[in-house]
Coordinates of C-alpha atoms in Angstrom, one line a residue:
M142 CA 50.3 -54.7 0.5
P143 CA 46.6 -54.6 1.5
V144 CA 45.2 -51.7 3.5
T145 CA 42.5 -52.1 5.7
L146 CA 40.6 -49.7 7.6
C147 CA 38.4 -49.5 10.3
V148 CA 36.6 -45.9 10.3
L149 CA 34.7 -43.9 12.9
L150 CA 32.8 -41.0 12.4
W151 CA 31.5 -38.6 15.1
E152 CA 28.2 -36.1 13.5
T153 CA 27.6 -33.0 14.3
E154 CA 24.9 -31.8 16.5
G155 CA 21.8 -33.0 14.3
N156 CA 24.1 -33.2 11.0
G157 CA 23.2 -37.7 11.3
D158 CA 21.5 -37.4 8.1
L159 CA 24.2 -35.1 6.4
L160 CA 27.0 -37.1 7.3
A161 CA 25.3 -40.3 6.1
E162 CA 24.6 -38.2 2.1
Y163 CA 28.5 -37.4 2.5
E164 CA 29.4 -41.3 3.6
D165 CA 27.4 -42.0 0.6
A166 CA 29.1 -40.0 -2.1
V167 CA 32.5 -40.4 -1.3
L168 CA 32.4 -44.2 -0.8
A169 CA 30.3 -44.8 -3.7
L170 CA 34.6 -43.7 -5.4
V171 CA 36.3 -46.1 -2.5
P172 CA 35.8 -48.8 -6.0
E173 CA 37.6 -46.7 -8.5
H174 CA 40.5 -46.7 -7.2
G175 CA 40.2 -50.9 -6.8
G176 CA 38.8 -50.7 -3.2
T177 CA 35.8 -52.1 -1.4
V178 CA 33.7 -50.9 1.6
R179 CA 33.3 -54.4 3.4
E180 CA 30.7 -52.8 6.3
R181 CA 28.7 -49.9 7.3
V182 CA 27.0 -49.4 10.5
R183 CA 25.5 -47.4 12.5
R184 CA 24.6 -46.8 15.6
A185 CA 22.1 -48.2 17.1
A186 CA 19.6 -45.7 18.8
A187 CA 15.7 -44.4 18.7
P188 CA 15.4 -41.2 17.6
G189 CA 16.5 -38.2 20.3
E190 CA 18.7 -40.9 22.4
P191 CA 21.5 -39.7 23.9
R192 CA 24.6 -40.7 21.8
G193 CA 26.9 -41.5 24.6
G194 CA 29.8 -40.6 22.7
D195 CA 29.9 -44.1 20.4
P196 CA 30.4 -42.8 16.8
F197 CA 27.5 -42.8 14.8
E198 CA 28.8 -44.9 12.0
V199 CA 32.0 -47.2 11.7
Q200 CA 33.0 -48.7 8.2
I201 CA 35.3 -50.9 7.5
I202 CA 37.0 -50.0 3.8
G203 CA 40.0 -52.1 1.8
L204 CA 42.3 -51.3 0.0
P205 CA 44.8 -52.2 -2.4
D206 CA 47.6 -50.4 -1.6
D207 CA 48.7 -47.0 0.7
A208 CA 48.7 -45.5 -3.3
A209 CA 45.2 -46.5 -4.0
L210 CA 44.5 -45.3 -0.9
A211 CA 46.6 -41.9 -1.2
S212 CA 44.6 -41.6 -4.4
Y213 CA 41.0 -42.0 -2.7
L214 CA 41.8 -39.5 0.0
A215 CA 42.8 -36.6 -3.0
D216 CA 40.3 -37.2 -5.4
P217 CA 39.1 -34.2 -6.3
R218 CA 35.6 -35.2 -6.1
R219 CA 36.2 -36.2 -3.1
T220 CA 37.9 -33.2 -1.8
A221 CA 35.2 -30.8 -3.3
L222 CA 32.7 -31.9 -0.7
A223 CA 35.1 -30.8 2.4
D224 CA 32.2 -28.2 3.4
V225 CA 29.6 -30.9 3.5
R226 CA 31.8 -32.9 6.0
D227 CA 32.9 -29.7 7.9
R228 CA 29.2 -29.3 8.4
A229 CA 28.6 -32.9 9.4
V230 CA 31.5 -34.6 10.7
A231 CA 32.5 -33.8 14.6
R232 CA 35.1 -36.2 14.6
T233 CA 37.0 -38.9 12.5
Q234 CA 39.3 -42.0 13.6
I235 CA 40.9 -44.2 11.2
V236 CA 42.2 -47.6 12.6
P237 CA 44.7 -49.8 10.2
V238 CA 43.4 -53.3 11.7
D239 CA 43.6 -56.7 10.0
R240 CA 41.4 -59.6 9.7
V241 CA 41.1 -62.0 12.7
G242 CA 39.8 -65.7 12.2
S243 CA 37.6 -67.1 9.4
H244 CA 34.3 -65.7 10.4

């Protein structure tokens, strides 16, 4: 059964660029596991503007099934970047979602 995830990411203080670089690297692996990054957006805020608790980045990722998701999460190229992730990402929230309507 296909899996669609909404991923919300909050950056550690001053590390938005590092979070973006990390996500560039790991999201490039998604297609190798049969998935697609359907949407990737960032919080609209001027530099130095208070972030107000909103996530820095939001992604919609689709994968063919739970096995593909597990394979992506365990990909050694992804796990090798855990130290970068720990420095860049303060919080991650992953929400399984379903498409609504035909937009």
